[in-house]
Short mmCIF file of C-alpha atoms and ligand atoms in Angstrom, two decimals:
data_model
loop_
_atom_site.label_atom_id
_atom_site.label_comp_id
_atom_site.label_asym_id
_atom_site.label_seq_id
_atom_site.Cartn_x
_atom_site.Cartn_y
_atom_site.Cartn_z
CA MET A 144 14.66 -11.26 -0.12
CA SER A 145 18.05 -10.23 -1.51
CA PRO A 146 18.17 -6.95 -3.44
CA GLU A 147 18.90 -8.88 -6.65
CA GLU A 148 15.88 -11.15 -6.40
CA PRO A 149 13.10 -10.09 -8.78
CA ARG A 150 10.05 -8.71 -7.02
CA PRO A 151 6.66 -10.33 -7.63
CA LEU A 152 4.52 -8.25 -9.97
CA ASN A 153 2.24 -6.65 -7.39
CA VAL A 154 1.79 -3.15 -6.08
CA ILE A 155 1.03 -2.86 -2.38
CA LEU A 156 -0.44 0.40 -1.14
CA ILE A 157 0.16 1.32 2.49
CA GLY A 158 -0.62 4.44 4.48
CA PHE A 159 -2.85 5.98 7.08
CA MET A 160 -6.66 5.84 7.02
CA GLY A 161 -7.96 8.32 4.47
CA CYS A 162 -4.80 8.43 2.35
CA GLY A 163 -6.67 7.08 -0.71
CA LYS A 164 -5.43 3.47 -0.89
CA THR A 165 -8.79 2.04 -1.93
CA THR A 166 -9.86 4.80 -4.32
CA VAL A 167 -6.50 5.24 -6.01
CA GLY A 168 -5.74 1.51 -5.80
CA ALA A 169 -8.84 0.49 -7.77
CA LEU A 170 -8.04 3.06 -10.48
CA LEU A 171 -4.38 2.04 -10.56
CA ALA A 172 -5.35 -1.61 -10.98
CA ARG A 173 -7.49 -0.67 -13.97
CA GLN A 174 -4.63 1.35 -15.51
CA LEU A 175 -2.23 -1.56 -15.14
CA GLY A 176 -4.70 -4.30 -16.09
CA PHE A 177 -4.12 -5.88 -12.67
CA GLN A 178 -6.74 -7.26 -10.28
CA PHE A 179 -7.61 -5.11 -7.28
CA ILE A 180 -7.54 -6.61 -3.79
CA ASP A 181 -8.40 -4.82 -0.54
CA THR A 182 -7.29 -6.59 2.65
CA ASP A 183 -10.16 -5.05 4.66
CA GLN A 184 -12.61 -6.53 2.17
CA LEU A 185 -10.92 -9.94 2.39
CA ILE A 186 -11.17 -9.84 6.18
CA ALA A 187 -14.83 -8.77 6.20
CA GLN A 188 -15.77 -11.40 3.61
CA LYS A 189 -14.03 -14.22 5.46
CA ALA A 190 -15.49 -13.19 8.84
CA GLN A 191 -18.89 -12.43 7.31
CA LEU A 192 -18.82 -9.31 9.48
CA PRO A 193 -18.12 -5.64 8.86
CA ILE A 194 -14.80 -4.35 10.22
CA PRO A 195 -16.33 -2.26 13.07
CA ARG A 196 -18.20 -5.38 14.27
CA ILE A 197 -14.94 -7.40 14.32
CA PHE A 198 -13.37 -4.71 16.52
CA GLU A 199 -16.40 -4.81 18.84
CA THR A 200 -16.45 -8.58 19.24
CA GLU A 201 -12.75 -9.50 19.03
CA GLY A 202 -10.94 -6.27 19.87
CA GLU A 203 -8.04 -4.84 17.91
CA ALA A 204 -5.92 -7.95 18.60
CA GLY A 205 -8.52 -10.18 16.95
CA PHE A 206 -8.69 -7.88 13.95
CA ARG A 207 -4.87 -7.79 13.62
CA SER A 208 -4.61 -11.54 13.61
CA ARG A 209 -7.25 -11.74 10.87
CA GLU A 210 -5.36 -9.05 8.97
CA SER A 211 -2.06 -10.95 9.18
CA ALA A 212 -3.85 -14.11 7.98
CA ALA A 213 -5.29 -12.15 5.04
CA LEU A 214 -1.79 -10.97 4.16
CA ASP A 215 -0.45 -14.53 4.35
CA SER A 216 -3.23 -15.69 2.02
CA LEU A 217 -1.82 -13.38 -0.69
CA ALA A 218 1.68 -14.87 -0.75
CA ALA A 219 1.24 -16.49 -4.19
CA THR A 220 -0.59 -13.51 -5.73
CA SER A 221 0.68 -11.85 -8.89
CA HIS A 222 -0.49 -8.97 -11.09
CA ALA A 223 -2.50 -7.34 -8.32
CA VAL A 224 -2.80 -3.94 -6.71
CA ILE A 225 -3.30 -4.63 -3.01
CA ALA A 226 -4.75 -1.92 -0.75
CA THR A 227 -4.01 -2.59 2.91
CA GLY A 228 -5.53 -1.36 6.16
CA GLY A 229 -3.74 1.59 7.76
CA GLY A 230 -2.62 -0.44 10.76
CA ILE A 231 -1.14 -3.42 8.94
CA VAL A 232 2.36 -2.09 9.64
CA THR A 233 1.82 -2.25 13.42
CA VAL A 234 2.49 -6.01 13.39
CA PRO A 235 6.27 -6.36 12.95
CA ASN A 236 6.04 -9.73 11.14
CA ASN A 237 3.93 -8.11 8.43
CA LEU A 238 6.67 -5.70 7.29
CA PRO A 239 8.98 -8.18 5.49
CA LYS A 240 5.92 -9.97 4.10
CA LEU A 241 4.61 -6.74 2.56
CA ARG A 242 7.98 -6.01 0.97
CA ALA A 243 8.33 -9.55 -0.35
CA LEU A 244 4.92 -9.31 -2.02
CA GLY A 245 5.90 -6.62 -4.53
CA LEU A 246 6.50 -2.91 -4.87
CA VAL A 247 5.29 -1.16 -1.70
CA ILE A 248 4.08 2.42 -2.14
CA TRP A 249 3.24 4.66 0.80
CA LEU A 250 0.49 7.17 0.04
CA ASN A 251 1.53 9.97 2.32
CA PRO A 252 -0.64 13.11 2.22
CA PRO A 253 -0.30 15.89 4.82
CA GLU A 254 -2.07 15.30 8.13
CA PRO A 255 -4.80 17.99 7.64
CA ILE A 256 -5.88 16.26 4.43
CA LEU A 257 -6.16 12.93 6.21
CA TYR A 258 -8.25 14.55 8.91
CA ALA A 259 -10.57 16.25 6.42
CA ARG A 260 -11.16 12.93 4.66
CA ILE A 261 -11.76 10.71 7.65
CA GLN A 262 -14.14 13.20 9.26
CA ARG A 263 -16.68 12.24 6.60
CA ASN A 264 -16.58 8.55 7.48
CA GLN A 265 -17.67 6.87 10.73
CA ASP A 266 -16.44 3.39 9.79
CA ARG A 267 -13.05 3.64 11.47
CA PRO A 268 -13.31 2.14 14.98
CA LEU A 269 -9.89 3.42 16.07
CA LEU A 270 -10.92 7.03 15.48
CA ARG A 271 -14.14 6.82 17.48
CA SER A 272 -12.68 8.80 20.34
CA PRO A 273 -13.63 12.03 22.12
CA ASN A 274 -10.91 13.85 20.18
CA PRO A 275 -10.43 12.15 16.79
CA ARG A 276 -8.03 14.83 15.58
CA GLN A 277 -5.64 14.15 18.48
CA THR A 278 -6.07 10.39 18.07
CA LEU A 279 -5.18 10.68 14.39
CA HIS A 280 -2.14 12.79 15.28
CA ASP A 281 -0.94 10.30 17.91
CA LEU A 282 -1.48 7.23 15.75
CA LEU A 283 0.27 8.85 12.81
CA ALA A 284 3.23 9.77 15.01
CA LEU A 285 3.49 6.13 16.09
CA ARG A 286 3.16 4.74 12.58
CA ARG A 287 5.04 7.14 10.33
CA HIS A 288 8.41 5.43 10.75
CA LEU A 289 6.78 2.04 10.14
CA TYR A 290 5.36 3.17 6.79
CA ALA A 291 8.73 4.68 5.90
CA ALA A 292 10.58 1.47 6.82
CA THR A 293 8.20 -0.70 4.79
CA ALA A 294 7.77 1.35 1.61
CA HIS A 295 9.99 1.20 -1.47
CA LEU A 296 8.49 4.52 -2.61
CA ASP A 297 6.55 7.25 -0.88
CA VAL A 298 4.30 9.71 -2.65
CA ASP A 299 1.97 12.57 -1.84
CA VAL A 300 -0.73 12.63 -4.49
CA SER A 301 -3.14 14.82 -2.54
CA ASP A 302 -2.90 17.76 -4.94
CA VAL A 303 -4.19 15.80 -7.94
CA THR A 304 -7.42 13.92 -8.67
CA PRO A 305 -7.55 10.16 -7.96
CA ASP A 306 -7.46 9.52 -11.73
CA GLU A 307 -4.37 11.67 -12.15
CA ALA A 308 -2.76 10.01 -9.13
CA ALA A 309 -3.42 6.56 -10.60
CA TYR A 310 -2.06 7.61 -13.98
CA GLY A 311 1.16 8.95 -12.45
CA LEU A 312 1.60 5.92 -10.24
CA ALA A 313 1.02 3.56 -13.16
CA GLU A 314 3.90 5.26 -15.00
CA SER A 315 6.22 4.84 -11.99
CA VAL A 316 5.17 1.22 -11.58
CA ARG A 317 5.83 0.43 -15.26
CA VAL A 318 9.28 1.99 -15.06
CA HIS A 319 9.97 0.09 -11.88
CA PHE A 320 8.99 -3.28 -13.32
CA SER A 321 10.45 -2.83 -16.79
CA PRO A 322 13.57 -4.93 -17.38
CA PRO A 323 16.84 -2.99 -17.24
CA ALA A 324 18.16 -1.93 -20.65
CA ALA A 325 20.78 -4.36 -21.96
C1 LIG B 692 -7.24 0.65 10.50
C2 LIG B 692 -7.53 1.08 9.23
C3 LIG B 692 -8.70 0.62 8.48
C4 LIG B 692 -9.13 -0.78 8.95
C5 LIG B 692 -9.31 -0.78 10.43
C6 LIG B 692 -8.05 -0.39 11.19
C7 LIG B 692 -6.06 1.21 11.20
O1 LIG B 692 -8.41 0.56 7.08
O2 LIG B 692 -8.18 -1.73 8.57
O3 LIG B 692 -10.37 0.08 10.75
O4 LIG B 692 -5.62 0.64 12.21
O5 LIG B 692 -5.51 2.24 10.72
P1 LIG B 692 -8.23 1.90 6.16
O6 LIG B 692 -6.81 2.35 6.32
O7 LIG B 692 -8.50 1.39 4.78
O8 LIG B 692 -9.22 2.88 6.65
#
């Protein structure tokens, strides 16, 4: 897409597991009056399987191809906040597709906050390792530049409540999508 081309009216949230995409995304959608879409939910619904089960039966490669298909299925979407899985940026073809879909925001809290949040949740197959803290660190090191290359904006909203984060993001989104003054 050329820089002049208007962006579709969607907000795409990217970032590592535990960064708040789903929680903040649902609140942001309500603030904006947009629908809320979560790619992990789309994948699980279509497969009729929970995400950990897809990893068990099809491996990460199978999951990634389902994830890319879910992203493709959103190409004509408008007026949506779309929360994506933390690894969606690991498939190079997905990066231009994410940017073409709307305004891409990277939720980027500090690593210790991510770790504190994901410790409470066993649903992340990639972090089921003998040393989840190290795994998180290594995955984040691999992915950070991919999030940075994909996002139009990056924000750390870890010091405010999810409601406050959504409120602040909604303001930025409105400014971003408002037509330039004549
Ligand atoms: C993944 C993140 C998960 C989910 C899957 C793989 C990843 O989504 O898509 O377990 O590779 O980082 P969340 O980021 O919503 O946890």
